[in-house]
Structure formats: structure tokens, C-alpha cells
CSV table of C-alpha atoms in Angstrom, one decimal:
chain,number,residue,atom,x,y,z
A,1,UNK,CA,8.7,35.2,-2.3
A,2,UNK,CA,9.3,35.8,1.4
A,3,UNK,CA,12.9,36.8,2.5
A,4,UNK,CA,12.4,34.8,5.7
A,5,UNK,CA,14.6,31.7,6.0
A,6,UNK,CA,12.8,28.4,5.6
A,7,UNK,CA,13.5,25.5,7.9
A,8,UNK,CA,12.3,22.0,7.3
A,9,UNK,CA,12.2,19.7,10.4
A,10,UNK,CA,12.1,16.0,10.0
A,11,UNK,CA,11.3,13.9,13.1
A,12,UNK,CA,9.1,10.9,13.7
A,13,UNK,CA,7.7,12.4,16.9
A,14,UNK,CA,4.8,14.7,16.1
A,15,UNK,CA,4.7,16.2,19.6
A,16,UNK,CA,8.3,17.2,19.3
A,17,UNK,CA,7.7,18.7,15.8
A,18,UNK,CA,4.9,20.9,17.3
A,19,UNK,CA,7.3,22.1,20.1
A,20,UNK,CA,10.1,22.8,17.7
A,21,UNK,CA,7.8,24.7,15.4
A,22,UNK,CA,6.5,26.9,18.3
A,23,UNK,CA,10.0,27.7,19.6
A,24,UNK,CA,11.8,28.1,16.2
A,25,UNK,CA,9.2,30.6,15.0
A,26,UNK,CA,10.3,33.0,17.7
A,27,UNK,CA,14.0,33.0,16.6
A,28,UNK,CA,15.2,36.5,15.7
A,29,UNK,CA,15.3,35.7,12.0
A,30,UNK,CA,11.6,34.7,12.2
A,31,UNK,CA,12.0,31.6,10.0
A,32,UNK,CA,9.1,29.9,8.2
A,33,UNK,CA,8.9,26.4,9.7
A,34,UNK,CA,7.8,23.3,7.8
A,35,UNK,CA,7.5,19.9,9.4
A,36,UNK,CA,7.2,16.4,8.4
A,37,UNK,CA,7.4,12.9,9.9
A,38,UNK,CA,8.3,11.2,6.7
A,39,UNK,CA,11.7,11.1,5.1
A,40,UNK,CA,10.4,10.6,1.5
A,41,UNK,CA,8.1,13.5,2.0
A,42,UNK,CA,11.0,15.6,3.3
A,43,UNK,CA,12.9,14.9,0.1
A,44,UNK,CA,9.8,15.8,-2.0
A,45,UNK,CA,9.4,19.1,-0.1
A,46,UNK,CA,13.1,20.0,-0.6
A,47,UNK,CA,12.6,19.2,-4.3
A,48,UNK,CA,9.7,21.5,-4.5
A,49,UNK,CA,11.0,24.5,-2.6
A,50,UNK,CA,14.2,26.0,-1.6
A,51,UNK,CA,15.0,25.7,2.1
A,52,UNK,CA,17.7,27.3,4.2
A,53,UNK,CA,18.1,24.6,6.7
A,54,UNK,CA,17.1,21.0,7.2
A,55,UNK,CA,16.9,19.7,10.8
A,56,UNK,CA,16.7,15.9,10.8
A,57,UNK,CA,16.4,13.2,13.4
A,58,UNK,CA,18.9,10.4,12.7
A,59,UNK,CA,16.8,7.6,14.1
A,60,UNK,CA,13.4,7.1,12.5
A,61,UNK,CA,11.3,4.2,11.3
A,62,UNK,CA,10.9,3.3,7.6
A,63,UNK,CA,13.6,5.7,6.3
A,64,UNK,CA,16.3,6.6,8.7
A,65,UNK,CA,18.0,10.0,9.0
A,66,UNK,CA,21.2,8.6,7.5
A,67,UNK,CA,19.4,7.5,4.4
A,68,UNK,CA,17.8,11.0,4.2
A,69,UNK,CA,21.2,12.6,4.7
A,70,UNK,CA,22.7,10.6,1.9
A,71,UNK,CA,20.0,11.6,-0.6
A,72,UNK,CA,19.7,15.2,0.5
A,73,UNK,CA,23.5,15.9,0.5
A,74,UNK,CA,23.8,14.5,-3.0
A,75,UNK,CA,20.7,16.3,-4.4
A,76,UNK,CA,21.0,19.6,-2.5
A,77,UNK,CA,24.7,20.3,-1.9
A,78,UNK,CA,24.1,23.9,-0.8
A,79,UNK,CA,21.5,23.0,1.9
A,80,UNK,CA,22.6,23.5,5.5
A,81,UNK,CA,21.9,20.4,7.6
A,82,UNK,CA,21.6,20.0,11.3
A,83,UNK,CA,21.3,16.4,12.5
A,84,UNK,CA,19.8,15.6,15.8
A,85,UNK,CA,19.3,12.5,17.8
A,86,UNK,CA,18.2,11.5,21.3
A,87,UNK,CA,21.3,9.3,21.7
A,88,UNK,CA,24.3,10.5,19.9
A,89,UNK,CA,27.2,8.1,20.0
A,90,UNK,CA,30.5,9.0,18.5
A,91,UNK,CA,30.1,6.5,15.6
A,92,UNK,CA,26.8,8.1,14.6
A,93,UNK,CA,28.3,11.6,14.9
A,94,UNK,CA,31.2,10.6,12.7
A,95,UNK,CA,28.9,9.0,10.2
A,96,UNK,CA,26.7,12.0,10.1
A,97,UNK,CA,29.7,14.4,9.6
A,98,UNK,CA,31.0,12.1,6.8
A,99,UNK,CA,27.7,12.5,5.1
A,100,UNK,CA,28.2,16.2,5.1
A,101,UNK,CA,26.0,17.6,7.9
A,102,UNK,CA,26.9,21.1,9.1
A,103,UNK,CA,26.3,20.3,12.7
A,104,UNK,CA,25.3,17.4,14.9
A,105,UNK,CA,23.4,17.8,18.1
A,106,UNK,CA,22.0,15.6,20.8
A,107,UNK,CA,18.3,16.5,21.3
A,108,UNK,CA,18.5,19.3,23.9
A,109,UNK,CA,17.1,18.4,27.3
A,110,UNK,CA,17.8,21.3,29.7
A,111,UNK,CA,16.8,24.9,29.3
A,112,UNK,CA,20.4,25.9,28.8
A,113,UNK,CA,20.9,23.2,26.1
A,114,UNK,CA,17.7,24.4,24.4
A,115,UNK,CA,19.0,28.0,24.4
A,116,UNK,CA,22.3,26.9,22.9
A,117,UNK,CA,20.6,24.7,20.4
A,118,UNK,CA,18.5,27.7,19.1
A,119,UNK,CA,21.6,30.0,19.1
A,120,UNK,CA,23.3,27.4,17.0
A,121,UNK,CA,20.3,27.3,14.5
A,122,UNK,CA,20.2,31.1,14.3
A,123,UNK,CA,23.9,31.3,13.6
A,124,UNK,CA,23.5,28.7,10.8
A,125,UNK,CA,20.7,30.7,9.3
A,126,UNK,CA,22.8,33.9,9.6
A,127,UNK,CA,25.7,32.3,7.6
A,128,UNK,CA,25.6,33.8,4.2
A,129,UNK,CA,25.1,31.2,1.4
A,130,UNK,CA,28.5,30.9,0.0
A,131,UNK,CA,29.3,30.1,-3.5
A,132,UNK,CA,32.1,27.6,-4.0
A,133,UNK,CA,32.5,24.0,-3.2
A,134,UNK,CA,31.9,22.4,0.1
A,135,UNK,CA,35.2,21.6,1.9
A,136,UNK,CA,37.0,24.6,0.5
A,137,UNK,CA,34.4,27.3,0.8
A,138,UNK,CA,34.6,30.5,-1.3
A,139,UNK,CA,37.0,28.8,-3.7
A,140,UNK,CA,35.6,28.3,-7.2
A,141,UNK,CA,36.3,25.2,-9.3
A,142,UNK,CA,38.7,27.4,-11.4
A,143,UNK,CA,40.7,28.1,-8.3
A,144,UNK,CA,40.9,24.4,-7.4
A,145,UNK,CA,42.0,23.5,-10.9
A,146,UNK,CA,44.5,26.3,-11.1
A,147,UNK,CA,46.0,25.1,-7.8
A,148,UNK,CA,46.4,21.5,-9.0
A,149,UNK,CA,47.9,22.6,-12.3
A,150,UNK,CA,50.4,25.0,-10.7
A,151,UNK,CA,51.5,22.3,-8.4
A,152,UNK,CA,51.8,19.9,-11.4
A,153,UNK,CA,49.7,17.4,-9.6
A,154,UNK,CA,48.1,14.3,-11.1
A,155,UNK,CA,44.6,13.7,-9.8
A,156,UNK,CA,41.0,13.2,-10.7
A,157,UNK,CA,38.6,15.8,-9.4
A,158,UNK,CA,35.1,14.5,-8.9
A,159,UNK,CA,32.5,17.2,-8.9
A,160,UNK,CA,28.9,16.6,-7.7
A,161,UNK,CA,26.3,19.3,-8.1
A,162,UNK,CA,22.5,18.9,-8.0
A,163,UNK,CA,22.6,15.1,-8.4
A,164,UNK,CA,24.9,15.3,-11.5
A,165,UNK,CA,28.4,14.0,-11.4
A,166,UNK,CA,31.4,15.0,-13.4
A,167,UNK,CA,35.1,14.4,-13.4
A,168,UNK,CA,38.2,16.4,-14.5
A,169,UNK,CA,41.3,14.3,-15.2
A,170,UNK,CA,44.5,16.1,-14.4
A,171,UNK,CA,47.9,14.5,-15.3
A,172,UNK,CA,51.2,16.2,-14.3
A,173,UNK,CA,49.4,19.5,-14.0
A,174,UNK,CA,47.7,19.3,-17.4
A,175,UNK,CA,44.0,18.8,-18.0
A,176,UNK,CA,43.7,15.8,-20.3
A,177,UNK,CA,40.0,15.1,-20.2
A,178,UNK,CA,36.7,15.7,-18.5
A,179,UNK,CA,33.3,14.0,-18.3
A,180,UNK,CA,29.9,15.3,-17.4
A,181,UNK,CA,26.9,13.0,-17.9
A,182,UNK,CA,27.4,11.7,-21.4
A,183,UNK,CA,29.7,14.5,-22.4
A,184,UNK,CA,33.5,14.3,-22.5
A,185,UNK,CA,36.4,16.5,-23.5
A,186,UNK,CA,36.2,20.3,-23.9
A,187,UNK,CA,32.4,20.5,-23.8
A,188,UNK,CA,32.2,18.5,-20.5
A,189,UNK,CA,34.9,20.7,-19.0
A,190,UNK,CA,33.0,23.9,-20.0
A,191,UNK,CA,29.8,22.5,-18.5
A,192,UNK,CA,31.6,21.5,-15.2
A,193,UNK,CA,33.3,24.9,-14.9
A,194,UNK,CA,30.1,26.8,-15.2
A,195,UNK,CA,28.7,25.1,-12.1
A,196,UNK,CA,28.4,27.5,-9.2
A,197,UNK,CA,27.9,25.2,-6.3
A,198,UNK,CA,28.5,21.6,-5.4
A,199,UNK,CA,30.8,19.2,-3.6
A,200,UNK,CA,34.0,17.7,-4.8
A,201,UNK,CA,36.4,15.0,-3.9
A,202,UNK,CA,39.9,14.0,-5.0
A,203,UNK,CA,40.2,10.6,-6.6
A,204,UNK,CA,43.5,8.9,-7.6
A,205,UNK,CA,44.9,10.0,-11.0
A,206,UNK,CA,43.9,7.8,-14.0
A,207,UNK,CA,47.0,7.5,-16.0
A,208,UNK,CA,45.6,5.3,-18.8
A,209,UNK,CA,42.8,7.8,-19.7
A,210,UNK,CA,42.8,8.7,-23.3
A,211,UNK,CA,43.6,12.4,-23.8
A,212,UNK,CA,40.7,14.4,-25.3
A,213,UNK,CA,41.7,17.9,-24.2
A,214,UNK,CA,44.7,19.3,-25.9
A,215,UNK,CA,44.4,23.0,-25.1
A,216,UNK,CA,46.8,24.6,-22.6
A,217,UNK,CA,45.6,24.9,-19.0
A,218,UNK,CA,45.9,28.7,-19.3
A,219,UNK,CA,43.8,28.7,-22.5
A,220,UNK,CA,41.2,26.4,-20.9
A,221,UNK,CA,40.9,28.6,-17.8
A,222,UNK,CA,40.6,31.7,-19.9
A,223,UNK,CA,37.8,30.1,-21.9
A,224,UNK,CA,36.3,29.0,-18.6
A,225,UNK,CA,36.3,32.5,-17.2
A,226,UNK,CA,34.4,33.6,-20.4
A,227,UNK,CA,31.9,30.8,-20.0
A,228,UNK,CA,31.3,31.7,-16.4
A,229,UNK,CA,30.7,35.4,-17.4
A,230,UNK,CA,28.3,34.3,-20.1
A,231,UNK,CA,26.4,32.0,-17.7
A,232,UNK,CA,26.1,34.7,-15.1
A,233,UNK,CA,24.8,37.1,-17.8
A,234,UNK,CA,22.2,34.5,-18.9
A,235,UNK,CA,21.1,33.9,-15.3
A,236,UNK,CA,20.5,37.6,-14.8
A,237,UNK,CA,18.5,37.9,-18.0
A,238,UNK,CA,16.5,34.8,-17.5
A,239,UNK,CA,15.4,35.5,-13.9
A,240,UNK,CA,13.6,38.8,-13.7
A,241,UNK,CA,14.2,40.8,-10.5
A,242,UNK,CA,10.9,40.9,-8.7
A,243,UNK,CA,11.6,44.4,-7.5
A,244,UNK,CA,12.0,45.5,-11.2
A,245,UNK,CA,8.9,43.8,-12.5
A,246,UNK,CA,6.8,44.5,-9.4
A,247,UNK,CA,5.2,41.1,-9.9
A,248,UNK,CA,6.4,38.8,-7.2
A,249,UNK,CA,3.8,36.0,-7.9
A,250,UNK,CA,5.1,35.6,-11.4
A,251,UNK,CA,8.3,34.2,-9.9
A,252,UNK,CA,6.5,31.6,-7.8
A,253,UNK,CA,5.5,28.3,-9.3
A,254,UNK,CA,1.7,27.6,-9.0
A,255,UNK,CA,2.2,24.6,-6.8
A,256,UNK,CA,4.3,26.6,-4.3
A,257,UNK,CA,1.8,29.4,-4.3
A,258,UNK,CA,-1.0,26.9,-3.7
A,259,UNK,CA,0.9,25.2,-0.9
A,260,UNK,CA,0.8,28.5,1.0
A,261,UNK,CA,-3.0,28.3,1.4
A,262,UNK,CA,-4.0,27.4,4.9
A,263,UNK,CA,-4.8,23.7,5.3
A,264,UNK,CA,-3.2,22.6,2.1
A,265,UNK,CA,-1.2,19.4,2.6
A,266,UNK,CA,-0.1,18.5,-0.9
A,267,UNK,CA,-0.7,19.6,-4.5
A,268,UNK,CA,-0.3,17.8,-7.8
A,269,UNK,CA,-1.0,19.1,-11.3
A,270,UNK,CA,-0.8,17.2,-14.5
A,271,UNK,CA,-2.6,16.1,-17.6
A,272,UNK,CA,-4.9,13.2,-18.4
A,273,UNK,CA,-3.1,10.3,-20.1
A,274,UNK,CA,0.3,11.8,-19.3
A,275,UNK,CA,2.5,9.2,-17.5
A,276,UNK,CA,4.0,11.9,-15.2
A,277,UNK,CA,2.6,14.8,-13.3
A,278,UNK,CA,3.6,18.3,-14.5
A,279,UNK,CA,4.5,19.4,-11.0
A,280,UNK,CA,3.8,18.5,-7.4
A,281,UNK,CA,4.4,19.7,-3.9
A,282,UNK,CA,4.5,17.6,-0.7
A,283,UNK,CA,3.8,14.3,-2.6
A,284,UNK,CA,5.8,11.2,-1.8
A,285,UNK,CA,5.1,9.2,-4.9
A,286,UNK,CA,3.8,11.7,-7.4
A,287,UNK,CA,3.9,9.3,-10.4
A,288,UNK,CA,1.6,6.7,-8.6
A,289,UNK,CA,-0.7,9.4,-7.3
A,290,UNK,CA,-1.0,11.0,-10.8
A,291,UNK,CA,-1.8,7.6,-12.3
A,292,UNK,CA,-4.6,7.0,-9.7
A,293,UNK,CA,-6.1,10.5,-10.3
A,294,UNK,CA,-6.0,10.1,-14.0
A,295,UNK,CA,-7.7,6.7,-13.9
A,296,UNK,CA,-10.3,7.9,-11.4
A,297,UNK,CA,-11.2,11.0,-13.4
A,298,UNK,CA,-11.4,9.0,-16.6
A,299,UNK,CA,-13.6,6.4,-14.9
A,300,UNK,CA,-16.2,9.0,-13.9
A,301,UNK,CA,-15.9,11.1,-17.1
A,302,UNK,CA,-16.8,8.0,-19.1
A,303,UNK,CA,-19.8,7.4,-16.8
A,304,UNK,CA,-20.9,11.1,-17.2
A,305,UNK,CA,-20.6,10.9,-21.0
A,306,UNK,CA,-22.5,7.6,-21.2
A,307,UNK,CA,-25.5,8.8,-19.2
A,308,UNK,CA,-25.4,12.5,-20.2
A,309,UNK,CA,-24.8,13.8,-16.7
A,310,UNK,CA,-22.9,16.8,-18.0
A,311,UNK,CA,-19.4,17.9,-17.4
A,312,UNK,CA,-17.6,16.3,-14.4
A,313,UNK,CA,-17.0,19.3,-12.0
A,314,UNK,CA,-15.2,18.0,-9.0
A,315,UNK,CA,-14.5,14.8,-7.0
A,316,UNK,CA,-14.2,15.3,-3.2
A,317,UNK,CA,-12.7,12.4,-1.2
A,318,UNK,CA,-12.8,12.6,2.5
A,319,UNK,CA,-11.0,10.3,5.0
A,320,UNK,CA,-9.9,10.5,8.6
A,321,UNK,CA,-6.3,11.0,7.6
A,322,UNK,CA,-6.5,12.9,4.4
A,323,UNK,CA,-9.0,14.9,2.3
A,324,UNK,CA,-8.5,15.3,-1.4
A,325,UNK,CA,-10.2,17.2,-4.2
A,326,UNK,CA,-9.8,16.4,-7.8
A,327,UNK,CA,-10.6,19.0,-10.4
A,328,UNK,CA,-10.4,18.8,-14.1
A,329,UNK,CA,-10.4,21.3,-16.9
A,330,UNK,CA,-10.4,19.8,-20.4
A,331,UNK,CA,-7.3,17.6,-20.2
A,332,UNK,CA,-5.7,19.3,-17.2
A,333,UNK,CA,-5.8,17.8,-13.7
A,334,UNK,CA,-5.5,19.3,-10.3
A,335,UNK,CA,-5.3,17.4,-7.1
A,336,UNK,CA,-5.3,19.2,-3.8
A,337,UNK,CA,-4.8,17.4,-0.5
A,338,UNK,CA,-5.9,19.0,2.7
A,339,UNK,CA,-4.9,18.3,6.2
A,340,UNK,CA,-7.1,16.0,8.2
A,341,UNK,CA,-7.8,18.8,10.7
A,342,UNK,CA,-9.6,20.9,8.0
A,343,UNK,CA,-13.4,20.8,8.1
A,344,UNK,CA,-15.1,19.2,5.2
A,345,UNK,CA,-17.4,22.2,4.9
A,346,UNK,CA,-14.5,24.7,4.4
A,347,UNK,CA,-12.8,22.6,1.7
A,348,UNK,CA,-14.9,23.9,-1.2
A,349,UNK,CA,-14.0,27.5,-0.2
A,350,UNK,CA,-10.3,26.7,0.2
A,351,UNK,CA,-10.5,24.9,-3.2
A,352,UNK,CA,-11.6,28.1,-4.8
A,353,UNK,CA,-8.4,29.8,-3.7
A,354,UNK,CA,-6.4,26.8,-5.0
A,355,UNK,CA,-8.2,26.9,-8.4
A,356,UNK,CA,-7.6,30.6,-8.7
A,357,UNK,CA,-3.9,30.0,-8.7
A,358,UNK,CA,-4.2,27.1,-11.1
A,359,UNK,CA,-6.2,28.8,-13.8
B,1,UNK,CA,-17.2,29.7,-25.5
B,2,UNK,CA,-20.5,30.7,-23.8
B,3,UNK,CA,-22.4,29.2,-26.7
B,4,UNK,CA,-20.5,25.9,-26.6
B,5,UNK,CA,-21.2,25.6,-22.9
B,6,UNK,CA,-24.9,26.3,-23.4
B,7,UNK,CA,-25.0,23.7,-26.1
B,8,UNK,CA,-23.2,21.2,-23.8
B,9,UNK,CA,-25.7,21.8,-21.0
B,10,UNK,CA,-28.7,21.2,-23.2
B,11,UNK,CA,-27.4,17.7,-23.8
B,12,UNK,CA,-27.8,16.8,-20.1
B,13,UNK,CA,-30.4,14.1,-19.5
B,14,UNK,CA,-31.8,13.7,-16.0
B,15,UNK,CA,-32.0,9.9,-15.5
B,16,UNK,CA,-33.3,10.5,-12.0
B,17,UNK,CA,-35.8,13.2,-11.2
B,18,UNK,CA,-35.9,12.8,-7.4
B,19,UNK,CA,-33.1,12.1,-4.9
B,20,UNK,CA,-32.7,8.5,-3.9
B,21,UNK,CA,-30.3,6.2,-2.1
B,22,UNK,CA,-29.3,2.6,-2.1
B,23,UNK,CA,-26.8,0.4,-0.3
B,24,UNK,CA,-24.5,-2.2,-1.7
B,25,UNK,CA,-22.3,-4.9,-0.2
B,26,UNK,CA,-18.6,-5.4,-1.0
B,27,UNK,CA,-19.5,-7.6,-4.0
B,28,UNK,CA,-21.7,-4.9,-5.5
B,29,UNK,CA,-25.0,-6.6,-4.6
B,30,UNK,CA,-27.8,-4.1,-3.9
B,31,UNK,CA,-29.1,-4.6,-0.3
B,32,UNK,CA,-31.7,-1.9,-0.2
B,33,UNK,CA,-32.9,1.0,-2.4
B,34,UNK,CA,-35.2,3.9,-2.5
B,35,UNK,CA,-34.7,4.5,-6.3
B,36,UNK,CA,-37.7,4.2,-8.6
B,37,UNK,CA,-37.9,1.1,-10.8
B,38,UNK,CA,-37.7,3.3,-13.9
B,39,UNK,CA,-33.9,4.0,-13.2
B,40,UNK,CA,-32.0,1.8,-15.7
B,41,UNK,CA,-30.1,-1.1,-14.2
B,42,UNK,CA,-27.0,-0.3,-16.3
B,43,UNK,CA,-26.9,3.2,-14.8
B,44,UNK,CA,-26.9,1.8,-11.2
B,45,UNK,CA,-24.5,-1.0,-12.1
B,46,UNK,CA,-21.9,1.4,-13.4
B,47,UNK,CA,-22.3,3.7,-10.4
B,48,UNK,CA,-21.7,0.8,-8.1
B,49,UNK,CA,-18.7,-0.4,-10.0
B,50,UNK,CA,-17.2,3.1,-10.2
B,51,UNK,CA,-17.8,3.8,-6.5
B,52,UNK,CA,-16.3,0.6,-5.3
B,53,UNK,CA,-13.4,0.9,-7.7
B,54,UNK,CA,-12.7,4.5,-6.5
B,55,UNK,CA,-12.5,3.4,-2.9
B,56,UNK,CA,-10.4,0.3,-3.7
B,57,UNK,CA,-7.9,2.0,-6.0
B,58,UNK,CA,-7.5,4.9,-3.6
B,59,UNK,CA,-6.7,2.4,-0.9
B,60,UNK,CA,-4.2,0.7,-3.1
B,61,UNK,CA,-2.5,4.0,-3.6
B,62,UNK,CA,-2.3,4.5,0.2
B,63,UNK,CA,-5.3,6.8,0.4
B,64,UNK,CA,-8.1,5.7,2.7
B,65,UNK,CA,-11.4,7.5,2.2
B,66,UNK,CA,-14.7,7.1,3.9
B,67,UNK,CA,-16.7,9.4,1.7
B,68,UNK,CA,-16.6,10.4,-2.0
B,69,UNK,CA,-18.6,13.1,-3.7
B,70,UNK,CA,-18.7,13.2,-7.4
B,71,UNK,CA,-20.3,16.3,-8.9
B,72,UNK,CA,-21.4,16.5,-12.5
B,73,UNK,CA,-23.4,19.4,-13.8
B,74,UNK,CA,-26.6,17.3,-13.8
B,75,UNK,CA,-26.0,14.8,-11.0
B,76,UNK,CA,-24.4,14.6,-7.6
B,77,UNK,CA,-23.3,11.2,-6.2
B,78,UNK,CA,-22.4,10.9,-2.6
B,79,UNK,CA,-21.0,7.5,-1.5
B,80,UNK,CA,-20.1,6.5,2.0
B,81,UNK,CA,-17.8,3.5,2.5
B,82,UNK,CA,-19.4,0.7,4.6
B,83,UNK,CA,-17.2,-2.3,5.3
B,84,UNK,CA,-16.2,-2.7,1.7
B,85,UNK,CA,-19.6,-1.9,0.5
B,86,UNK,CA,-21.2,1.6,0.3
B,87,UNK,CA,-24.3,3.7,0.9
B,88,UNK,CA,-24.8,5.7,-2.2
B,89,UNK,CA,-27.0,8.8,-2.5
B,90,UNK,CA,-28.0,10.3,-5.9
B,91,UNK,CA,-29.3,13.9,-6.3
B,92,UNK,CA,-30.4,15.3,-9.7
B,93,UNK,CA,-29.1,18.8,-10.3
B,94,UNK,CA,-30.8,21.2,-12.6
B,95,UNK,CA,-28.1,22.7,-14.9
């Protein structure tokens, strides 16, 4: 994987996207720039790949920037977000900050504003990704709990990380219960404590909560420290260091590797008769697309079988706005979407590169 | 693996021996054709149904295509969308 920071820009004005792309590419950190005009697509791209920064317009048709912010901040708590708008009234600015953006800018107009805007982006990119919880950076969840317990506070600590929510119930400085998904008690507490990043908020104490944790706070935190150590050790053993193995591609998911091929707009891989795709990149509604691919392939396969036309090799579909190739291998499906600007004649060659990464 | 493939290829039957085209309207009625009469009706009927179905279902999924190329080992079908109907070209391929 490249060490360059990745920026995703979401704006409904295509001309502006092209301008941003040109200018941002020249930043000192030489970031990789990805653009999209569609909010749902932006979320899909963030799902598929890790980005350093999202720059989003706040006012867009269909799905507005605030909706995107609400989804993105919940699902990607560690992502840096810069919100921009052509008209930035105080109420919008306040709402954007309340949704957790790192910075809010009016779209720059003058040369000086543009320079400041890019300086600001560069400084956001230079900020080291910090572990800890948004709001109190560089403090771990253990630190926060310790603080509450030492002060003998009563509160409920709500923790959100990667779209999962949990709560730690503290009464008079004692941890009485925790919940994380369907889990409660000690197990939930251990799961919560092993989270590395996320956001939190303090909720009022719940006095009538049934006590399920009876260990002392010190004992719990000692156990927690051990859990964290074990999790860190597991992380290190599970994720091989590319520099050690010398095989960088082994760390990249096939859909991500395929997305790097020039002209590729989206990728979906899956299996016939499966209700869900196995993986996708850049697809808004992957389940629906997978269903259509699966049905289309089965329709033509059944024709081929009936009239002995031989194996179905490929289906090429060309339109003014999108170009798609469907490829099957036994029960496996591959769908590659190419940008409208790509020539039909070059698609079979590009497809060979895509298939090489698939097989 | 190689043997299995060879066996599979031998099972290919060339229903058409020369390239040919035909046009259909949105209801699947043939408007003109250069295909020989020996080509079975059922073969044409299913191609028409599948081509129109492919364009229609793609559109329903938000994908609008003007051309579709279906490649089998023994047959290539090229269909161009024409106001809900299609111009369909068939080419036999020698495996």
C-alpha cells in the first residue's frame, strides 16, 4: 500500500472536483485524490478503503452533506473531516461541528483564501493519527474510567466505535455494569476496553440498573490492561508487516488492487446464488447490483447450456454513462465497471489486468 | 483439467454457420432478418427474450446500456438497443 495520504472529495459540482484534484495533488504530502459527486458512493468508498481525510460539501442534492457527516462520523470515528460550503452561515457551521467535523470552511474564493485552505488541509494531513477517544485525544478509555472512579462520579459512558455502540455504567465511582451489542457484564466491559479508537459521550447515571459487575475497579482495570496487551499482541501477529514479508500485494484486498487500474470505476465480486456480494468497491447498492449480475449471468448460461454454445466467457455492456464487464468462473462472479471516458476497444485489455488480480 | 475442457468444447453445437442479423421491436416481434430459415425459432425466441430482459433489468438497476456483447465459446451475440427493441447480430465462433 502507498504511504501517501488519501483524500476523498465529495461535491456535486464536477468542475470543482477536477479543480480540487489538480490543486490538491500538488500539496507537499502528495496525497492521492479520489472524487465523487454522490454521497452514498462516498460512504461506499470509505467502507472499501482507508482514507486520511474527507472533504465534503454541505449542500448537495439527493443526500446532503449533513446526512453524509452523520453516517461517516458514526462509522469512521477516526476519519478527519473538512466540511465546505459556498455559503456558510453560523447555524450550519455549528451543526457541522456538532456532527464532529474537524474543520469547517467557506469555499475559498480569492487566491489568498485558496492558499490558506490548502495550508489547512496539509496541516490536517500532517496531524498524526491519534489513538484515544475524540474529545479527549490521547486518553484511553481506561484513563477516562479511572478518572470517573477516582472522582467517585455516577455516570454512564457511551462509547461508539466503528458503528458499534456500548455503555459503561458507573455508580458512585464503581463500575456496576457494561453493555456492548448483546453482551453485558464483565464480557462486555472487556470488549469495550479493548477498543482503540472511537467517540464517547457522558449520559446521566442510571441508578436503577441491575448490578452485573462485582469486581473492584482496580481489579477490572488490571484485567483490562491485560486484555489490551493481549489484543495488541494478536493484532501484531495477525497483520504481517509488509516490510518483513516483502509481499505488499498480499496485504491489499483484490477489489482495492483492481480499483487502482486506470479507468476502473467500480468492482464487485461474488458468487452465483449468493444473496450478497463477497466484496465490492465504489458501488452504491452492492446487494442490488449483485442480484442483477447473478440473474443476468444465469439467464445467459441457461441459454448457452440449452443450445450447446459452450461456456459463457464474458458479457460486455456499454452505455454512455457506464461500461460494465461481467465475468464468471464456475460459480464465481466478477463485475468491473469502467469510466464512461474509457474506449470500448481498450476495455478487453483492461479487463485482463482486472482478471489477473481476481484469479 | 485440460481433458475436461477439451471434452466440454466437443459438446459445442454450431446452430448457425454464418453470421446473421435481425431486428426486433420492443414487444419482441422480428421486423427484419438475414438469418437462414434453418435456424430454430426457439433459439431466436430465447435470444430475443434474453436480450430485451438484459436491457430492461439493467435499466431497473439504474444501469442504462446501448450495447451488450455476450461471448460464448461457440457464439458471439452483439445487441444494440433501439427504442426498446434491438438490432441483434450473431456470429458463430469456432472453438
